Amino acid sequence: MSTTTPTGRPNVLESLKRGVFWNYGGLFFFYFAIWQLAFTFLPLWLAREGMGTGAIGVVSTVSAITALLLQPVYGYLQDRLGFKKYLFAFVVLCAAFMGPFFVLVFQPLIGVNEYLAAVVGGIFLSLCLNSGVGVVEAFSERASRANGYEYGHARLFGSLAGGTAALVGGFIWAANPDSIWWAGSVSAIVLGTLLFLARVPHEAERAGAEAAGGATEEQGGTRITKATIVGLLRDRNFLGFVILMFGTAALYDVFDQQFPNYFATFVTSGDAEVLFSRVVAVQIFAEAAFMVAAPFIVNKIGARKGLMVFAAVLLVRVLGSAFFTHEWLLIAWRLLAAIEMPFLLVSVMKYITRMFDVRISATAYMLGFNFAKQIGIAIFASVFGLAYEGIGFSAAYVVMAGVIVVVTVIARLLMADDRTRVAPGEGAGDAPAPRTGQVAAGV
């Protein structure tokens, strides 16, 4: 049964008393522990192994291209599967092989040819992370609506995991950098155990299936027709959302990808890698704290405005890092991500479920967020990887800021306000408002 506030919004204190909330919180925790270990230490590990910035950019580009190819397929499959765990389990299985892959395959391959290694490593990372994250997020968001708790409140466990992984990872790195990848494998094993235990109660499954478009329990999901996808792609709100994710969410990742190496050049004493890992830990713990309030704020201002706030904070971080480069100021810019990421994560899910056909929420998420983001990463990672070598980090950051401004203005003109919309399952007894341009999915 859904536990809500008098306004119809899920109550976080009541959610904390429920085992299903902790189960899905645990899924987020151990998946994003893997994520944080990989993306915090990957550029440092690759540089340590002798890979140049251009080849490091290729790792992200290949990972993004692989995700680009997989996202439409994953979105379709996840909407068809509904609450079935097969696709999620595949992602977990790939992550479990992270230690053996990096130490026994990737590391020797760098010595043979760094660009070949970049291609192989990019594909593997995509299966675990760039492509896999969409499956984790879409599955968990659907479960949150079915079980009556805020997605953002469960998602804060991912932020807690990121802070824990960044902090503990600094000590693991100092002891043996290769152990980072074995720690990822251990986290994947725990994640798999939690996934096996995770369930949607029959009552919630029926409610979730109804919210997802009337699919039966036997079907487990929604049949997607050509008309459904065409209706989504023709929606100007979706186009604006895609443009925004292409130029902001993608650049968030591209900006952070080699920022540890940039940061290290301004550290005048001590171990730059350990310092950075501690900064990231503080940032992500602060992010987790802010994630508690983020759903309330986004519900008040609307998901569209929440996405605009995200873009504005990203712009400040990029320009600040370009012009104000003292060690402590760079730490301050990094810490701003504690506000930035909750606005993105909560606003993306709320905008999708409020503005588009909720029966194909996984497809809308995979195409509108992950697919668009991976296109952006595929283009921008290599471009800015080369720009760092050619014109330097600071000048490249100024160009990046210009891209953020342009895409944000265009997206703002296309995207409608969502404050009058309520997604099915978002509030007790709330009926979904009509969606402009929505085409009914076949069932």
Coordinates of C-alpha atoms in Angstrom, one line a residue:
M1 CA 0.0 0.0 0.0
S2 CA 1.2 3.5 -0.8
T3 CA 2.3 5.6 2.1
T4 CA 1.9 9.3 1.4
T5 CA 1.7 12.8 3.0
P6 CA -1.6 14.6 3.2
T7 CA -0.7 16.2 -0.1
G8 CA -0.5 12.9 -1.8
R9 CA 3.3 12.7 -1.9
P10 CA 5.2 9.7 -0.5
N11 CA 6.4 10.2 3.0
V12 CA 10.1 9.5 3.5
L13 CA 9.8 8.7 7.2
E14 CA 7.2 6.0 6.5
S15 CA 9.2 4.7 3.6
L16 CA 12.1 4.1 5.9
K17 CA 10.0 1.6 7.8
R18 CA 9.4 -0.6 4.8
G19 CA 11.6 -3.5 3.7
V20 CA 11.0 -3.0 0.0
F21 CA 12.4 0.6 0.3
W22 CA 15.6 -0.7 1.8
N23 CA 15.9 -3.5 -0.7
Y24 CA 15.7 -1.1 -3.7
G25 CA 17.9 1.3 -1.8
G26 CA 20.5 -1.5 -1.5
L27 CA 20.3 -2.1 -5.3
F28 CA 21.2 1.6 -5.8
F29 CA 23.9 1.5 -3.2
F30 CA 25.9 -1.4 -4.6
Y31 CA 25.4 -0.5 -8.3
F32 CA 26.6 3.0 -7.8
A33 CA 29.5 1.9 -5.6
I34 CA 30.7 0.2 -8.8
W35 CA 29.9 3.2 -10.9
Q36 CA 31.8 5.6 -8.6
L37 CA 34.9 3.4 -8.2
A38 CA 35.1 3.1 -12.0
F39 CA 34.6 6.8 -13.0
T40 CA 36.6 8.3 -10.1
F41 CA 39.7 6.2 -10.7
L42 CA 39.5 5.2 -14.3
P43 CA 41.3 8.3 -15.7
L44 CA 43.9 8.0 -13.0
W45 CA 44.4 4.3 -13.6
L46 CA 44.6 4.7 -17.4
A47 CA 47.1 7.5 -17.1
R48 CA 49.2 5.4 -14.7
E49 CA 49.1 2.6 -17.3
G50 CA 50.6 5.0 -19.8
M51 CA 47.5 5.8 -21.9
G52 CA 47.4 9.3 -23.4
T53 CA 44.5 11.8 -23.0
G54 CA 43.5 11.2 -26.6
A55 CA 43.1 7.4 -26.1
I56 CA 41.4 8.0 -22.7
G57 CA 38.9 10.1 -24.7
V58 CA 38.4 7.2 -27.0
V59 CA 37.4 4.9 -24.1
S60 CA 34.5 7.2 -23.3
T61 CA 33.6 7.6 -27.0
V62 CA 33.4 3.9 -27.6
S63 CA 31.5 3.3 -24.4
A64 CA 29.0 6.0 -25.5
I65 CA 28.7 4.6 -29.0
T66 CA 28.0 1.1 -27.6
A67 CA 25.4 2.6 -25.3
L68 CA 24.0 4.4 -28.2
L69 CA 23.3 1.2 -30.0
L70 CA 22.0 -0.6 -27.0
Q71 CA 19.7 2.0 -25.4
P72 CA 16.7 1.7 -27.9
V73 CA 16.9 -2.1 -27.5
Y74 CA 17.2 -2.0 -23.7
G75 CA 14.3 0.5 -23.5
Y76 CA 12.1 -1.7 -25.6
L77 CA 13.0 -4.8 -23.7
Q78 CA 12.6 -3.2 -20.2
D79 CA 9.1 -2.0 -21.0
R80 CA 8.2 -5.4 -22.3
L81 CA 9.7 -7.1 -19.2
G82 CA 8.1 -4.8 -16.7
F83 CA 9.2 -6.0 -13.3
K84 CA 11.0 -9.1 -14.6
K85 CA 14.7 -9.0 -13.7
Y86 CA 16.5 -10.6 -16.7
L87 CA 18.0 -7.5 -18.2
F88 CA 19.0 -6.2 -14.8
A89 CA 20.7 -9.5 -14.0
F90 CA 22.7 -9.3 -17.3
V91 CA 24.1 -6.0 -16.2
V92 CA 25.0 -7.4 -12.8
L93 CA 26.8 -10.4 -14.4
C94 CA 28.9 -8.1 -16.6
A95 CA 29.9 -6.0 -13.6
A96 CA 30.9 -9.1 -11.7
F97 CA 33.7 -9.7 -14.3
M98 CA 35.1 -6.2 -13.8
G99 CA 38.2 -7.4 -11.8
P100 CA 39.2 -10.2 -14.1
F101 CA 38.7 -8.0 -17.2
F102 CA 40.7 -5.0 -16.1
V103 CA 43.6 -6.9 -14.6
L104 CA 43.8 -9.9 -16.9
V105 CA 42.6 -8.4 -20.2
F106 CA 42.6 -4.6 -20.4
Q107 CA 45.9 -4.0 -18.6
P108 CA 48.0 -6.3 -20.9
L109 CA 46.2 -4.9 -24.0
I110 CA 47.3 -1.4 -23.2
G111 CA 50.9 -2.5 -23.6
V112 CA 50.1 -4.0 -27.0
N113 CA 48.1 -1.0 -28.4
E114 CA 46.4 1.7 -26.4
Y115 CA 43.8 2.5 -28.9
L116 CA 42.8 -1.2 -29.3
A117 CA 42.6 -1.4 -25.6
A118 CA 40.5 1.8 -25.5
V119 CA 37.9 0.2 -27.9
V120 CA 37.7 -3.1 -26.0
G121 CA 37.6 -1.3 -22.6
G122 CA 34.9 1.1 -23.8
I123 CA 32.6 -1.7 -24.9
F124 CA 33.0 -3.6 -21.6
L125 CA 32.4 -0.4 -19.5
S126 CA 29.3 0.3 -21.5
L127 CA 27.8 -3.1 -20.7
C128 CA 28.4 -2.5 -17.0
L129 CA 27.8 1.2 -16.7
N130 CA 26.9 3.5 -19.7
S131 CA 24.3 1.1 -21.0
G132 CA 23.5 -0.7 -17.8
V133 CA 22.6 2.3 -15.8
G134 CA 19.5 2.9 -17.9
V135 CA 18.2 -0.5 -17.0
V136 CA 18.9 0.0 -13.3
E137 CA 17.2 3.5 -13.2
A138 CA 14.2 2.5 -15.3
F139 CA 13.5 -0.7 -13.4
S140 CA 13.8 1.1 -10.1
E141 CA 11.7 4.1 -11.0
R142 CA 8.9 1.8 -12.1
A143 CA 9.2 -0.1 -8.8
S144 CA 9.1 3.2 -6.8
R145 CA 5.7 4.2 -8.3
A146 CA 4.3 0.7 -7.9
N147 CA 5.4 0.6 -4.2
G148 CA 4.4 4.1 -3.3
Y149 CA 7.7 5.8 -2.4
E150 CA 9.7 8.7 -4.0
Y151 CA 12.2 7.5 -6.5
G152 CA 14.6 10.3 -5.4
H153 CA 14.5 9.0 -1.8
A154 CA 15.6 5.5 -2.8
R155 CA 18.1 7.1 -5.3
L156 CA 19.9 8.8 -2.5
F157 CA 21.4 5.4 -1.6
G158 CA 23.3 5.7 -4.8
S159 CA 24.8 9.0 -3.7
L160 CA 25.7 7.4 -0.3
A161 CA 27.4 4.6 -2.2
G162 CA 29.3 7.1 -4.4
G163 CA 30.6 9.0 -1.3
T164 CA 31.6 5.7 0.4
A165 CA 33.2 4.3 -2.7
A166 CA 35.2 7.5 -3.3
L167 CA 36.4 7.6 0.3
V168 CA 37.2 3.9 0.7
G169 CA 38.5 3.8 -2.9
G170 CA 41.2 6.3 -2.0
F171 CA 42.7 3.9 0.5
I172 CA 42.3 1.0 -1.9
W173 CA 44.0 3.0 -4.6
A174 CA 46.9 3.9 -2.2
A175 CA 47.4 0.2 -1.4
N176 CA 47.1 -1.2 -4.9
P177 CA 45.4 0.6 -7.8
D178 CA 44.4 -2.7 -9.5
S179 CA 42.3 -3.6 -6.4
I180 CA 39.8 -0.9 -7.4
W181 CA 38.4 -3.3 -10.1
W182 CA 38.3 -6.3 -7.8
A183 CA 36.3 -4.2 -5.3
G184 CA 33.8 -3.6 -8.2
S185 CA 33.4 -7.3 -8.7
V186 CA 32.7 -7.8 -5.0
S187 CA 30.1 -5.1 -5.1
A188 CA 28.5 -6.8 -8.1
I189 CA 28.2 -10.0 -6.2
V190 CA 26.3 -8.3 -3.4
L191 CA 24.2 -6.5 -5.9
G192 CA 23.2 -9.7 -7.5
T193 CA 22.1 -11.2 -4.2
L194 CA 19.9 -8.1 -3.5
L195 CA 18.4 -8.3 -7.0
F196 CA 17.5 -12.0 -6.4
L197 CA 15.8 -11.0 -3.2
A198 CA 14.1 -7.9 -4.6
R199 CA 10.4 -8.3 -5.5
V200 CA 7.3 -6.3 -6.3
P201 CA 4.4 -7.6 -4.1
H202 CA 1.5 -8.9 -6.2
E203 CA -0.7 -6.0 -5.2
A204 CA 1.9 -3.5 -6.2
E205 CA 2.7 -5.4 -9.4
R206 CA -0.9 -5.2 -10.5
A207 CA -1.0 -1.5 -9.6
G208 CA 2.3 -0.9 -11.4
A209 CA 1.0 -2.8 -14.5
E210 CA -2.1 -0.7 -14.6
A211 CA 0.0 2.5 -14.3
A212 CA 2.2 1.1 -17.1
G213 CA -0.7 0.8 -19.5
G214 CA -2.9 -2.1 -18.5
A215 CA -0.4 -4.9 -19.1
T216 CA -1.4 -8.1 -17.4
E217 CA 0.7 -9.8 -14.8
E218 CA 1.4 -12.6 -17.3
Q219 CA 2.7 -10.1 -19.9
G220 CA 4.9 -8.4 -17.3
G221 CA 5.1 -5.2 -19.3
T222 CA 3.8 -3.2 -22.3
R223 CA 3.6 -4.0 -26.0
I224 CA 5.1 -1.1 -27.9
T225 CA 3.8 -0.1 -31.3
K226 CA 5.3 2.0 -34.0
A227 CA 2.6 4.6 -33.4
T228 CA 3.7 4.9 -29.7
I229 CA 7.3 5.7 -30.7
V230 CA 6.3 8.0 -33.5
G231 CA 4.1 9.9 -31.1
L232 CA 6.9 10.3 -28.6
L233 CA 9.4 11.4 -31.2
R234 CA 7.1 14.0 -32.6
D235 CA 6.4 15.6 -29.2
R236 CA 8.2 19.0 -29.1
N237 CA 8.7 18.5 -25.3
F238 CA 10.6 15.3 -26.0
L239 CA 12.7 17.1 -28.6
G240 CA 13.6 19.8 -26.1
F241 CA 14.4 17.2 -23.5
V242 CA 16.6 15.3 -25.9
I243 CA 18.5 18.5 -26.8
L244 CA 19.0 19.4 -23.2
M245 CA 20.4 16.0 -22.3
F246 CA 22.6 16.0 -25.3
G247 CA 24.3 19.2 -24.4
T248 CA 24.2 19.2 -20.6
A249 CA 24.0 15.7 -19.1
A250 CA 26.6 14.5 -21.6
L251 CA 29.0 17.4 -20.8
Y252 CA 28.6 16.7 -17.1
D253 CA 30.2 13.4 -17.7
V254 CA 32.8 14.7 -20.2
F255 CA 33.8 17.5 -17.9
D256 CA 34.3 15.1 -15.0
Q257 CA 36.1 12.5 -17.0
Q258 CA 39.5 14.1 -17.1
F259 CA 38.9 16.7 -14.3
P260 CA 41.0 14.6 -11.8
N261 CA 44.0 15.0 -14.1
Y262 CA 43.4 18.8 -14.4
F263 CA 42.9 19.1 -10.6
A264 CA 46.1 17.2 -9.9
T265 CA 48.2 19.9 -11.7
F266 CA 47.1 22.5 -9.1
V267 CA 47.8 20.4 -6.0
T268 CA 51.0 21.8 -4.5
S269 CA 51.5 19.3 -1.7
G270 CA 50.5 15.8 -0.7
D271 CA 48.9 13.0 -2.8
A272 CA 46.6 14.6 -5.4
E273 CA 44.7 11.4 -6.1
V274 CA 43.9 10.7 -2.4
L275 CA 42.9 14.4 -1.9
F276 CA 40.6 14.2 -4.9
S277 CA 39.0 11.0 -3.7
R278 CA 38.2 12.7 -0.4
V279 CA 36.8 15.7 -2.1
V280 CA 34.5 13.5 -4.2
A281 CA 33.5 11.6 -1.0
V282 CA 32.4 14.9 0.7
Q283 CA 30.6 16.0 -2.5
I284 CA 28.7 12.8 -2.8
F285 CA 27.7 12.6 0.9
A286 CA 26.5 16.2 0.6
E287 CA 24.6 15.1 -2.6
A288 CA 22.9 12.3 -0.7
A289 CA 21.8 14.8 2.0
F290 CA 20.4 17.2 -0.6
M291 CA 18.7 14.3 -2.4
V292 CA 16.2 14.1 0.6
A293 CA 15.0 17.6 -0.2
A294 CA 15.3 17.5 -4.0
P295 CA 11.9 15.7 -4.7
F296 CA 10.1 18.3 -2.5
I297 CA 11.8 21.2 -4.3
V298 CA 11.2 19.8 -7.8
N299 CA 7.6 19.1 -6.9
K300 CA 7.3 22.8 -6.0
I301 CA 9.2 24.4 -8.9
G302 CA 8.5 21.8 -11.6
A303 CA 10.8 19.3 -13.3
R304 CA 11.5 21.6 -16.2
K305 CA 12.8 24.3 -13.9
G306 CA 14.7 21.7 -12.0
L307 CA 16.5 20.8 -15.2
M308 CA 17.3 24.4 -15.8
V309 CA 18.8 24.7 -12.4
F310 CA 21.0 21.7 -13.1
A311 CA 22.2 23.3 -16.4
A312 CA 23.0 26.6 -14.6
V313 CA 25.0 25.0 -11.9
L314 CA 27.0 23.0 -14.5
L315 CA 27.7 26.2 -16.3
V316 CA 29.1 27.8 -13.1
R317 CA 31.3 24.8 -12.4
V318 CA 32.8 24.7 -15.9
L319 CA 33.5 28.5 -16.1
G320 CA 34.8 28.5 -12.5
S321 CA 37.2 25.7 -13.3
A322 CA 38.4 27.6 -16.3
F323 CA 39.1 31.0 -14.7
F324 CA 39.6 30.4 -10.9
T325 CA 42.1 27.6 -10.6
H326 CA 43.5 27.8 -7.1
E327 CA 43.4 24.3 -5.4
W328 CA 40.7 25.3 -2.9
L329 CA 38.6 27.0 -5.5
L330 CA 38.7 23.9 -7.7
I331 CA 37.5 21.9 -4.7
A332 CA 34.6 24.4 -4.3
W333 CA 33.6 23.9 -8.0
R334 CA 33.6 20.2 -7.5
L335 CA 31.5 20.4 -4.4
L336 CA 28.8 22.3 -6.3
A337 CA 27.9 19.0 -8.0
A338 CA 26.3 18.0 -4.7
I339 CA 23.4 20.4 -5.7
E340 CA 23.6 19.8 -9.4
M341 CA 23.2 16.0 -9.6
P342 CA 20.0 15.7 -7.4
F343 CA 18.3 18.3 -9.6
L344 CA 19.1 16.3 -12.7
L345 CA 18.2 12.8 -11.3
V346 CA 14.9 13.8 -9.8
S347 CA 13.8 16.2 -12.6
V348 CA 14.6 13.7 -15.4
M349 CA 12.3 11.0 -14.0
K350 CA 9.5 13.4 -13.0
Y351 CA 9.6 15.1 -16.4
I352 CA 9.4 11.8 -18.3
T353 CA 6.6 10.3 -16.2
R354 CA 4.6 13.6 -16.2
M355 CA 4.9 14.7 -19.8
F356 CA 5.0 11.4 -21.8
D357 CA 3.1 8.2 -22.0
V358 CA 4.0 6.5 -18.7
R359 CA 3.4 3.1 -20.2
I360 CA 6.7 3.5 -22.1
S361 CA 8.6 5.3 -19.4
A362 CA 11.7 3.0 -19.9
T363 CA 11.7 3.7 -23.6
A364 CA 11.4 7.4 -23.1
Y365 CA 14.1 7.3 -20.5
M366 CA 16.5 5.2 -22.6
L367 CA 15.9 7.4 -25.8
G368 CA 15.4 10.8 -24.2
F369 CA 18.0 10.6 -21.5
N370 CA 20.6 7.8 -22.0
F371 CA 20.5 7.7 -25.9
A372 CA 20.8 11.5 -26.2
K373 CA 23.4 11.6 -23.5
Q374 CA 25.5 8.9 -25.1
I375 CA 25.4 10.7 -28.5
G376 CA 26.7 13.8 -26.7
I377 CA 29.4 11.8 -25.0
A378 CA 30.4 10.1 -28.2
I379 CA 30.9 13.4 -29.9
F380 CA 32.2 15.6 -27.1
A381 CA 34.6 13.1 -25.3
S382 CA 36.9 12.8 -28.3
V383 CA 36.5 16.5 -29.3
F384 CA 37.4 17.8 -25.9
G385 CA 40.0 15.1 -25.3
L386 CA 41.8 16.5 -28.3
A387 CA 41.1 20.1 -27.2
Y388 CA 42.7 19.5 -23.9
E389 CA 45.9 18.5 -25.7
G390 CA 45.6 21.3 -28.4
I391 CA 44.4 24.4 -26.5
G392 CA 44.6 23.4 -22.9
F393 CA 42.0 22.6 -20.3
S394 CA 41.0 26.2 -19.4
A395 CA 40.3 27.3 -23.0
A396 CA 38.4 24.0 -23.7
Y397 CA 36.2 24.6 -20.7
V398 CA 35.3 28.1 -22.1
V399 CA 34.1 26.4 -25.3
M400 CA 32.2 23.8 -23.3
A401 CA 30.4 26.5 -21.4
G402 CA 29.3 28.1 -24.7
V403 CA 27.8 24.7 -25.8
I404 CA 25.9 24.5 -22.4
V405 CA 24.4 27.9 -22.8
V406 CA 23.2 27.4 -26.4
V407 CA 21.5 24.0 -25.8
T408 CA 19.9 25.2 -22.6
V409 CA 18.3 28.2 -24.3
I410 CA 17.0 26.0 -27.2
A411 CA 15.6 23.4 -24.9
R412 CA 13.9 26.0 -22.7
L413 CA 12.0 27.3 -25.7
L414 CA 10.8 23.8 -26.6
M415 CA 9.9 22.3 -23.3
A416 CA 6.5 22.9 -21.7
D417 CA 5.9 23.4 -17.9
D418 CA 5.0 20.2 -16.1
R419 CA 3.8 21.7 -12.8
T420 CA 0.1 20.9 -13.6
R421 CA 0.9 17.3 -14.5
V422 CA 0.9 14.3 -12.1
A423 CA 2.3 10.9 -13.1
P424 CA 0.3 7.7 -12.3
G425 CA 1.5 6.5 -8.9
E426 CA 3.1 9.8 -8.0
G427 CA 0.4 10.7 -5.5
A428 CA -2.3 8.8 -3.7
G429 CA -5.4 8.8 -5.8
D430 CA -4.0 11.2 -8.4
A431 CA -5.2 10.7 -11.9
P432 CA -2.8 11.5 -14.7
A433 CA -3.3 14.7 -16.5
P434 CA -3.7 14.5 -20.3
R435 CA -0.4 14.4 -22.1
T436 CA 0.0 16.7 -25.1
G437 CA 0.8 14.7 -28.2
Q438 CA 0.5 11.3 -26.4
V439 CA -0.3 8.3 -28.6
A440 CA -1.8 5.3 -26.8
A441 CA 0.4 2.2 -26.7
G442 CA -1.1 -1.0 -28.1
V443 CA -1.8 -3.7 -25.5

